[in-house]
PDB file of C-alpha atoms and ligand atoms in Angstrom:
ATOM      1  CA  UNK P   6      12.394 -13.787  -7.931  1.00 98.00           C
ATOM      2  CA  UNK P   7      14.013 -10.954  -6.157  1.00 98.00           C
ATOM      3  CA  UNK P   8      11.944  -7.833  -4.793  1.00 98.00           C
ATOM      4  CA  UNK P   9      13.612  -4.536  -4.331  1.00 98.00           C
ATOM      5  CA  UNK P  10      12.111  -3.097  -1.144  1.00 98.00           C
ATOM      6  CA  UNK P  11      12.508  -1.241   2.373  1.00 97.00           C
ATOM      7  CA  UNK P  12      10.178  -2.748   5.109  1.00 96.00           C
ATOM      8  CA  UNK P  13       8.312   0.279   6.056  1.00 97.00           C
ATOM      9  CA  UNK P  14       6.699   1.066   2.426  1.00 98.00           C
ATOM     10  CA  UNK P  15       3.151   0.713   2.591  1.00 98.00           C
ATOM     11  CA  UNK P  16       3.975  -0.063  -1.267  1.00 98.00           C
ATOM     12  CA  UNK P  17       6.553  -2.682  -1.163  1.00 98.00           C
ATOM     13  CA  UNK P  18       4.011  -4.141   1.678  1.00 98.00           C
ATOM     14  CA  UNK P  19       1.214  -4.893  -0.742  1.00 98.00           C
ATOM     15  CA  UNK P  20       3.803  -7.143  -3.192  1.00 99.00           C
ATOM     16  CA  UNK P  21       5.466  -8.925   0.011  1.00 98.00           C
ATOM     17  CA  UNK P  22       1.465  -9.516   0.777  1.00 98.00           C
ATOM     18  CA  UNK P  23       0.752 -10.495  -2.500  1.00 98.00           C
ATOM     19  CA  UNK P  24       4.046 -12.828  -2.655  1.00 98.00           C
ATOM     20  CA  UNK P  25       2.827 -14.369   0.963  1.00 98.00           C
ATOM     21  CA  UNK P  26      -0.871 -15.023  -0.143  1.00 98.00           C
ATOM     22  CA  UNK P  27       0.257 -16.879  -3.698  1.00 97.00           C
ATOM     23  CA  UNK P  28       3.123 -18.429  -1.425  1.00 96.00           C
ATOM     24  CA  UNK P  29       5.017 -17.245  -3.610  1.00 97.00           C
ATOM     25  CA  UNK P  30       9.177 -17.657  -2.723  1.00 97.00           C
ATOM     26  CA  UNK P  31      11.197 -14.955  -3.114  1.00 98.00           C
ATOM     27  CA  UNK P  32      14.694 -13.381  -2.071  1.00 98.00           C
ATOM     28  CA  UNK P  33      14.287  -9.927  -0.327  1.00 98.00           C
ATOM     29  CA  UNK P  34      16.381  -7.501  -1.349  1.00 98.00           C
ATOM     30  CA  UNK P  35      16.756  -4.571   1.369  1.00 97.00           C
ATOM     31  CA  UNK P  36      17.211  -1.069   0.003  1.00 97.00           C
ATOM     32  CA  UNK P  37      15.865   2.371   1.349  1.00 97.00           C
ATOM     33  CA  UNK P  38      15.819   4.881  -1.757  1.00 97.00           C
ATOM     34  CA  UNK P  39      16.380   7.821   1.156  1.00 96.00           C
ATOM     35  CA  UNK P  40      19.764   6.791   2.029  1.00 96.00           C
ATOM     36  CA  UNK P  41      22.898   7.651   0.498  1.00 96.00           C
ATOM     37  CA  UNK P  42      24.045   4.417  -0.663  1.00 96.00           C
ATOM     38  CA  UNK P  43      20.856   3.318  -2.195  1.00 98.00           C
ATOM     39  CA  UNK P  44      20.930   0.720  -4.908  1.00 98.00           C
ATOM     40  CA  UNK P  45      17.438   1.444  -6.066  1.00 98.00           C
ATOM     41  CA  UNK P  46      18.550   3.507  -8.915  1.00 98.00           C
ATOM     42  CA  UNK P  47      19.776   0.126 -10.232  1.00 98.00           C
ATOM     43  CA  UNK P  48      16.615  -1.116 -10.188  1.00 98.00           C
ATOM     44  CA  UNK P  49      14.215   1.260 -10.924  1.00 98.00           C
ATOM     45  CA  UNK P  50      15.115   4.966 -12.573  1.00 98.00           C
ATOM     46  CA  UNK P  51      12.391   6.583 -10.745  1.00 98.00           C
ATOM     47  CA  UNK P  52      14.383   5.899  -8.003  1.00 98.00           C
ATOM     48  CA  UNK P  53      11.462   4.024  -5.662  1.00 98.00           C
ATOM     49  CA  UNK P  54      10.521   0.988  -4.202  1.00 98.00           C
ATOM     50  CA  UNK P  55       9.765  -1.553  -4.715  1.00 98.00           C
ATOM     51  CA  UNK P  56      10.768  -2.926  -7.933  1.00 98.00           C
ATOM     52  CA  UNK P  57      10.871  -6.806  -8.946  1.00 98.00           C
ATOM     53  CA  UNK P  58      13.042  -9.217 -10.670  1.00 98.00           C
ATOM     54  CA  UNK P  59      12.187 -11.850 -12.515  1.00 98.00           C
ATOM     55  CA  UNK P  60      13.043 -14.205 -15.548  1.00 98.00           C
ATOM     56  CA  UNK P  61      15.446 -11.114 -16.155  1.00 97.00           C
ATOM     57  CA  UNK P  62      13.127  -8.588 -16.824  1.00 98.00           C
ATOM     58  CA  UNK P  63      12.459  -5.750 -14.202  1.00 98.00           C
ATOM     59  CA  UNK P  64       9.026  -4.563 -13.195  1.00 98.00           C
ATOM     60  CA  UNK P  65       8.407  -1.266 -10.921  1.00 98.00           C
ATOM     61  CA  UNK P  66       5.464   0.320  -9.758  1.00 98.00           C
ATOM     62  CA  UNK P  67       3.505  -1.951  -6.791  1.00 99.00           C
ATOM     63  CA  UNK P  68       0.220  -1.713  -9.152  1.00 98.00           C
ATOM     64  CA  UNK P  69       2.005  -3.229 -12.179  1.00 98.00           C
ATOM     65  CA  UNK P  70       3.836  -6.048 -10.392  1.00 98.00           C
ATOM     66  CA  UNK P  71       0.796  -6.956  -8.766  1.00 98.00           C
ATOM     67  CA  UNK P  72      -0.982  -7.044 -11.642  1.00 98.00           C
ATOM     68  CA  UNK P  73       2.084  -9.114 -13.462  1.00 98.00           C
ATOM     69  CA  UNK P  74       2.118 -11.426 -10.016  1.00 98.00           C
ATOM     70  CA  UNK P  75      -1.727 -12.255 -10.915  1.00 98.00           C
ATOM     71  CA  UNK P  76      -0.642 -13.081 -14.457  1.00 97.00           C
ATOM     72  CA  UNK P  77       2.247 -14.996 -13.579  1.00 96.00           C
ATOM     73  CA  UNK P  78       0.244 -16.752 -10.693  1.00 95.00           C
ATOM     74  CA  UNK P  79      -3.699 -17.449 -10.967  1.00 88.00           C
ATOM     75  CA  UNK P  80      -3.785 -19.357  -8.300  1.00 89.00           C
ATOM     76  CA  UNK P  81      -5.028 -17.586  -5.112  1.00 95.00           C
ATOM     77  CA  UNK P  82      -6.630 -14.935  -7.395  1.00 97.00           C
ATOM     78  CA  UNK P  83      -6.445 -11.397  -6.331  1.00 98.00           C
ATOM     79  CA  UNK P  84      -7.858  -9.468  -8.881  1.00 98.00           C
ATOM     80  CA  UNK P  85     -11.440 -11.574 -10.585  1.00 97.00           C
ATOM     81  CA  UNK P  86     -11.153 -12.776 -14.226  1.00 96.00           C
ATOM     82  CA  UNK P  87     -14.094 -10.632 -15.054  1.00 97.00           C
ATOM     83  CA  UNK P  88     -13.260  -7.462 -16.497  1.00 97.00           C
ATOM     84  CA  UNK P  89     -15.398  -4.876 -14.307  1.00 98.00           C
ATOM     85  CA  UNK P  90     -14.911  -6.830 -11.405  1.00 98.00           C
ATOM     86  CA  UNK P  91     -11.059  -6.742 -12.202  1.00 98.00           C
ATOM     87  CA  UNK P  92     -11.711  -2.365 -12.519  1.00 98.00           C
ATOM     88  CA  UNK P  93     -13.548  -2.236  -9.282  1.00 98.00           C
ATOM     89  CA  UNK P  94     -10.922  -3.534  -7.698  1.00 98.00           C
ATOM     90  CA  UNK P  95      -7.929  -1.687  -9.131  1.00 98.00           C
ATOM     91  CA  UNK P  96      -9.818   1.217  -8.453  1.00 98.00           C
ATOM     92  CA  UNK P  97     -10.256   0.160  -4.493  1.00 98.00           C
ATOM     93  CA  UNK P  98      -6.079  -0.035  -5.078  1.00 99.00           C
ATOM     94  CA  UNK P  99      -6.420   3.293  -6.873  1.00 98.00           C
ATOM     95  CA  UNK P 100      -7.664   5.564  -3.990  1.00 98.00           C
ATOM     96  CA  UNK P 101      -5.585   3.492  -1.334  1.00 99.00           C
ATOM     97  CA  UNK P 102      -2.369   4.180  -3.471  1.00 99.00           C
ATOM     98  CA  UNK P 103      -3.746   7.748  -3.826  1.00 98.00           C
ATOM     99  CA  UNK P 104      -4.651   8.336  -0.260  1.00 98.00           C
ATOM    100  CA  UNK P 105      -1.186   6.885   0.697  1.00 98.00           C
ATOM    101  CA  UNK P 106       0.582   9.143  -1.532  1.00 98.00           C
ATOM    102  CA  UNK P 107      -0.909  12.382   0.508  1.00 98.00           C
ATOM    103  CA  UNK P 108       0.114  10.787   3.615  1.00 98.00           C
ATOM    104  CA  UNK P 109       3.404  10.513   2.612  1.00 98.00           C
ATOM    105  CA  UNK P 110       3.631  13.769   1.198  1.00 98.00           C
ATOM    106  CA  UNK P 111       2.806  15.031   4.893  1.00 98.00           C
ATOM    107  CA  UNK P 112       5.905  12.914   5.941  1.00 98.00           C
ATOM    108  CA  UNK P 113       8.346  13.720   4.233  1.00 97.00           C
ATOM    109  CA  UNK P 114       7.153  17.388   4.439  1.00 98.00           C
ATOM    110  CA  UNK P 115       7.573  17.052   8.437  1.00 97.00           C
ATOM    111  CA  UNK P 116      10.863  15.909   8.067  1.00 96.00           C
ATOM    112  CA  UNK P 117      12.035  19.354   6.124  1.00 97.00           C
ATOM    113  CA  UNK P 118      13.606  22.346   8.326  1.00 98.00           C
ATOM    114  CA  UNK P 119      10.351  23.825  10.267  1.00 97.00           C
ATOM    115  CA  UNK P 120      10.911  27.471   8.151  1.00 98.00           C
ATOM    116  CA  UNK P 121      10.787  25.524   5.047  1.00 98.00           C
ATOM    117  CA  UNK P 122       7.606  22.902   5.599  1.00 98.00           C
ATOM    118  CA  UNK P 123       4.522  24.767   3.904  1.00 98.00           C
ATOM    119  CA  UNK P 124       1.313  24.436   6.348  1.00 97.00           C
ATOM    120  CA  UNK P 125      -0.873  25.223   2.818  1.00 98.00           C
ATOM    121  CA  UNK P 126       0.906  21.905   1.518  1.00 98.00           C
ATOM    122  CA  UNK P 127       0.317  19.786   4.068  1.00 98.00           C
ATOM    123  CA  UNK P 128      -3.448  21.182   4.643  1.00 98.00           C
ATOM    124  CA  UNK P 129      -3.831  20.118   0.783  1.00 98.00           C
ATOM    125  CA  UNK P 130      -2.634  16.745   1.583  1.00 98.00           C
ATOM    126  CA  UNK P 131      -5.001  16.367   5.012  1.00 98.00           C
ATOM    127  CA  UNK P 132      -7.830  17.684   2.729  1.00 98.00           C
ATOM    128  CA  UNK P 133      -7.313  14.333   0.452  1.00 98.00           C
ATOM    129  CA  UNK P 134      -6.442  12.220   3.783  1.00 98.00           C
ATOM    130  CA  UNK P 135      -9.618  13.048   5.208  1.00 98.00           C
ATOM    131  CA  UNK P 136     -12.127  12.803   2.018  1.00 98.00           C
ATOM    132  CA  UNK P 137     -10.399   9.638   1.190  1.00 98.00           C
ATOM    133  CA  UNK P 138     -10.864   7.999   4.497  1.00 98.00           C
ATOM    134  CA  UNK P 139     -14.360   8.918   4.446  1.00 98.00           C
ATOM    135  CA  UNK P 140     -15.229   7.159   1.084  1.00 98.00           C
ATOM    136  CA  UNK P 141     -13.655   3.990   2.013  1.00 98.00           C
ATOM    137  CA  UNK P 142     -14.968   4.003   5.297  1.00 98.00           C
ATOM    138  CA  UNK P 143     -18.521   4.009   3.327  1.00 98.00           C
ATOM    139  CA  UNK P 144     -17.248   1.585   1.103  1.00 98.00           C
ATOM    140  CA  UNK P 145     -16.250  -1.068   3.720  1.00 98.00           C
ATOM    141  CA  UNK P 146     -19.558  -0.138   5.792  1.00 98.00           C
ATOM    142  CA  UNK P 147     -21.431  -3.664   6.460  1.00 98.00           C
ATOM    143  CA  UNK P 148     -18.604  -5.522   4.813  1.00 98.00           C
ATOM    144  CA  UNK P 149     -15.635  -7.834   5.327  1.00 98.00           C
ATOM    145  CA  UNK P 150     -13.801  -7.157   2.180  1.00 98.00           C
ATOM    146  CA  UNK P 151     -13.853  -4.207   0.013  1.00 98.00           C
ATOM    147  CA  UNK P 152     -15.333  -5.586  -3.229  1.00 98.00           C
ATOM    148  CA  UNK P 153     -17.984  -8.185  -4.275  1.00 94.00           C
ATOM    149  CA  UNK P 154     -17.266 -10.241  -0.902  1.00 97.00           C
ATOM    150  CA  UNK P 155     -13.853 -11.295  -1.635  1.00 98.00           C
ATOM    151  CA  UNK P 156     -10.435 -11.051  -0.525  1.00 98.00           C
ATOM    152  CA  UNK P 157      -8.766  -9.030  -3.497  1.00 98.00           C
ATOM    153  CA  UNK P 158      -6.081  -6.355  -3.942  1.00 98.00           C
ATOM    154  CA  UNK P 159      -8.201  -4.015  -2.796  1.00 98.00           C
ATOM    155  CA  UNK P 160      -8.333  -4.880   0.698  1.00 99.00           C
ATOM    156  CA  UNK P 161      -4.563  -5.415   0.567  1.00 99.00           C
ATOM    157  CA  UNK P 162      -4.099  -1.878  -0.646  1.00 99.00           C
ATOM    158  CA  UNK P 163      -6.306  -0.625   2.284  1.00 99.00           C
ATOM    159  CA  UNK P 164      -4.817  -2.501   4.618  1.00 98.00           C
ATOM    160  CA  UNK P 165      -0.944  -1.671   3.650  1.00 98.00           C
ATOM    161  CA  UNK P 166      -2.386   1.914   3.664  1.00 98.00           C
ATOM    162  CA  UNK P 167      -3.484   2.335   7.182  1.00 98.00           C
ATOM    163  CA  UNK P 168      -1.271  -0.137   9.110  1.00 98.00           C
ATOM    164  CA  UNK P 169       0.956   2.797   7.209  1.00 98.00           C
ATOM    165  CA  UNK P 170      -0.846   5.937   8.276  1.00 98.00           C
ATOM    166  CA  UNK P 171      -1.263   4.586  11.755  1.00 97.00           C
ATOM    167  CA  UNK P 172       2.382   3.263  12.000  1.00 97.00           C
ATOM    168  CA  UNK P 173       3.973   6.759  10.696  1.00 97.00           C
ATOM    169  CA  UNK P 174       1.303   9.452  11.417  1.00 96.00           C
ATOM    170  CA  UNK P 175      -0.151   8.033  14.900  1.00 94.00           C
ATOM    171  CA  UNK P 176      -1.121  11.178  16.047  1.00 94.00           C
ATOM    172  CA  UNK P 177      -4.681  11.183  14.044  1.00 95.00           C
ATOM    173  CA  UNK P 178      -6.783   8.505  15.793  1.00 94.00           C
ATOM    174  CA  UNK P 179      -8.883   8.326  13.075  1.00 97.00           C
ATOM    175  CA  UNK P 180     -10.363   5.038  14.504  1.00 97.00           C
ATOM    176  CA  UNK P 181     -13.132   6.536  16.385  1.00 97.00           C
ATOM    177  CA  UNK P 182     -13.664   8.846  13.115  1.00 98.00           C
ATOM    178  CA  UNK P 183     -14.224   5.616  10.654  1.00 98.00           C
ATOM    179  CA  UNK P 184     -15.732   3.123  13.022  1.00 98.00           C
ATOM    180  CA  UNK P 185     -16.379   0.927   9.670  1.00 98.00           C
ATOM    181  CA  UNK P 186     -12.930   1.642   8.305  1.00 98.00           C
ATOM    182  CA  UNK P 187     -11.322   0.312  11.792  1.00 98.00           C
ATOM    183  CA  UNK P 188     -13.446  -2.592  11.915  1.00 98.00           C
ATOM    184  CA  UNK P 189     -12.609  -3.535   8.888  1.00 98.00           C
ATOM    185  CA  UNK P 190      -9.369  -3.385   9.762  1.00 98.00           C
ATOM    186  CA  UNK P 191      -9.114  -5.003  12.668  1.00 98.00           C
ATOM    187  CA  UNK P 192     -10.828  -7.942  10.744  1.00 98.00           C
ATOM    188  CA  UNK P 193      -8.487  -8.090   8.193  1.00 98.00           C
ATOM    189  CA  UNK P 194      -5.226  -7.466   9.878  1.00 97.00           C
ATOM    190  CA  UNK P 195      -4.974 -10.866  11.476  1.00 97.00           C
ATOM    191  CA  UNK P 196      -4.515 -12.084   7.958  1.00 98.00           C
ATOM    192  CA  UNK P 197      -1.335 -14.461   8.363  1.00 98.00           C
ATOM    193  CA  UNK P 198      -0.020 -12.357   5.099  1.00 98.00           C
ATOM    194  CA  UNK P 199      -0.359  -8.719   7.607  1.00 98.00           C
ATOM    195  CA  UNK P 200       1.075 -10.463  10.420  1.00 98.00           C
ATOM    196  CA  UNK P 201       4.203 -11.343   8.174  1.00 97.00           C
ATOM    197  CA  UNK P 202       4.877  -8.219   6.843  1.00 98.00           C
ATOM    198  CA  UNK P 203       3.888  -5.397   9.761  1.00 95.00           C
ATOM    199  CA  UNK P 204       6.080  -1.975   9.097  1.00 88.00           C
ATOM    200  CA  UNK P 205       8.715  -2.047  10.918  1.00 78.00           C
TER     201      UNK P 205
HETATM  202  N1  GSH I 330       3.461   4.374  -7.410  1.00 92.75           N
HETATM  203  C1  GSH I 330       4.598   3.753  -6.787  1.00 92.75           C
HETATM  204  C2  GSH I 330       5.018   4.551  -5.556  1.00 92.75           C
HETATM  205  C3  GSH I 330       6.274   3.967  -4.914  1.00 92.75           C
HETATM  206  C4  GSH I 330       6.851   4.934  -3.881  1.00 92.75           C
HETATM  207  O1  GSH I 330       6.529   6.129  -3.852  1.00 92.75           O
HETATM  208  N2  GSH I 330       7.756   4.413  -3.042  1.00 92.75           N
HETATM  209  C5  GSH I 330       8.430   5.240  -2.070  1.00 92.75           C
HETATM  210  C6  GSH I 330       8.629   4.485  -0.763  1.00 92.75           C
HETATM  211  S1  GSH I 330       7.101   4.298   0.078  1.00 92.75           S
HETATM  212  C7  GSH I 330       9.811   5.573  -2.605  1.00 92.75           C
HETATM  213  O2  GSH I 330      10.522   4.670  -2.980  1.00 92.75           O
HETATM  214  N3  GSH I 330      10.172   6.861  -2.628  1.00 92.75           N
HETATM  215  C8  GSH I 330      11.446   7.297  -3.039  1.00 92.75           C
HETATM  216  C9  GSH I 330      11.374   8.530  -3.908  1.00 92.75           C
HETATM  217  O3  GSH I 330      10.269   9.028  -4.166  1.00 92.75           O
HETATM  218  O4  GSH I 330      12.424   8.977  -4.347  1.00 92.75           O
HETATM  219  C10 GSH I 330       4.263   2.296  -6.425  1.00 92.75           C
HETATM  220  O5  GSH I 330       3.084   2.004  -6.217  1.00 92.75           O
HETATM  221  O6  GSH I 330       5.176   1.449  -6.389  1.00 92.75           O
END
């Protein structure tokens, strides 16, 4: 099993997580889709990390290899058998992914010449950022995992998202603004599998 990744997507970070919680081997296969001389293209046309190889097929998209991961893999379950419970939980993923997304948007968009970054784009983006980290901060309130009191891909998505935010865009100390949110997190982040795998 090979996975296609650069160490600082929040992305890539939830399949090395999922690979380190189904101790799962696998050979890691550098490759940042900004730079030049990118193989990723090879990989995956879109372009983007991570992708992942296995019994000669290749899989993109960090939702769909998860989900193929969990197939491949029951043991250590990430996602419940159940169907709704299964939902609930890709839909935790969902809105991480999502939220991440805007994040990155504001990124990238910092990284453009000054007289070309749009302030309307990146308000857009901060408009999701902020809306987002509200609902899961409600959503973790009282609670040590993100759905039905288990360890799923959920959290993993959360947890991949602001180790991300706070890694990239530490500016916004959004701890003190989602006391629940940054509990959680501080919970969860001693996870052997988030310890293994911080952005770097
Ligand atoms: N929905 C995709 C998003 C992957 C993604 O956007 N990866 C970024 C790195 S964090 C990337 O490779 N970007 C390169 C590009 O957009 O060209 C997933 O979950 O895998």
């Amino acid at each position: 099993m090979e996975l296609i990744a650069s160490l600082t997507s929040p992305f890539a970070r939830k399949i090395r997580v999922v690979l380190e919680e189904k101790q799962l081997k696998y050979k890691l296969h550098e490759s940042i889709p900004w730079e030049a001389d990118t193989d990723v293209g090879d990989y995956n046309p879109l372009g983007k990390v991570p992708a992942l190889v296995d019994e000669g097929k290749t899989w993109i998209d960090s939702a769909v290899i998860a989900e193929y991961l969990e197939t491949k893999v029951s043991k250590r379950k990430l996602i419940p058998d159940e169907r709704l419970a299964a939902v609930e939980v890709k839909h935790a993923e969902a809105m991480a992914d999502g939220i991440c997304e805007a994040a990155i948007a504001i990124f990238l968009e910092r990284k453009r010449p000054s007289e070309l970054q749009s302030s309307t784009w990146i308000e857009r983006q901060q408009g999701k950022i902020q809306k987002g980290f509200h609902y899961l901060n409600q959503q973790v309130a009282g609670k040590d995992y993100v759905c039905h009191n288990n360890f799923s891909l959920g959290d993993i998505a959360i947890i991949c998202l602001m180790e991300w935010y706070s890694f990239r865009l530490s500016e916004h100390q959004w701890q003190t603004e989602y006391p629940e949110l940054s509990r959680y997190c501080e919970g969860l982040s001693q996870r052997p599998s988030f310890q293994a795998t911080q952005p770097k």
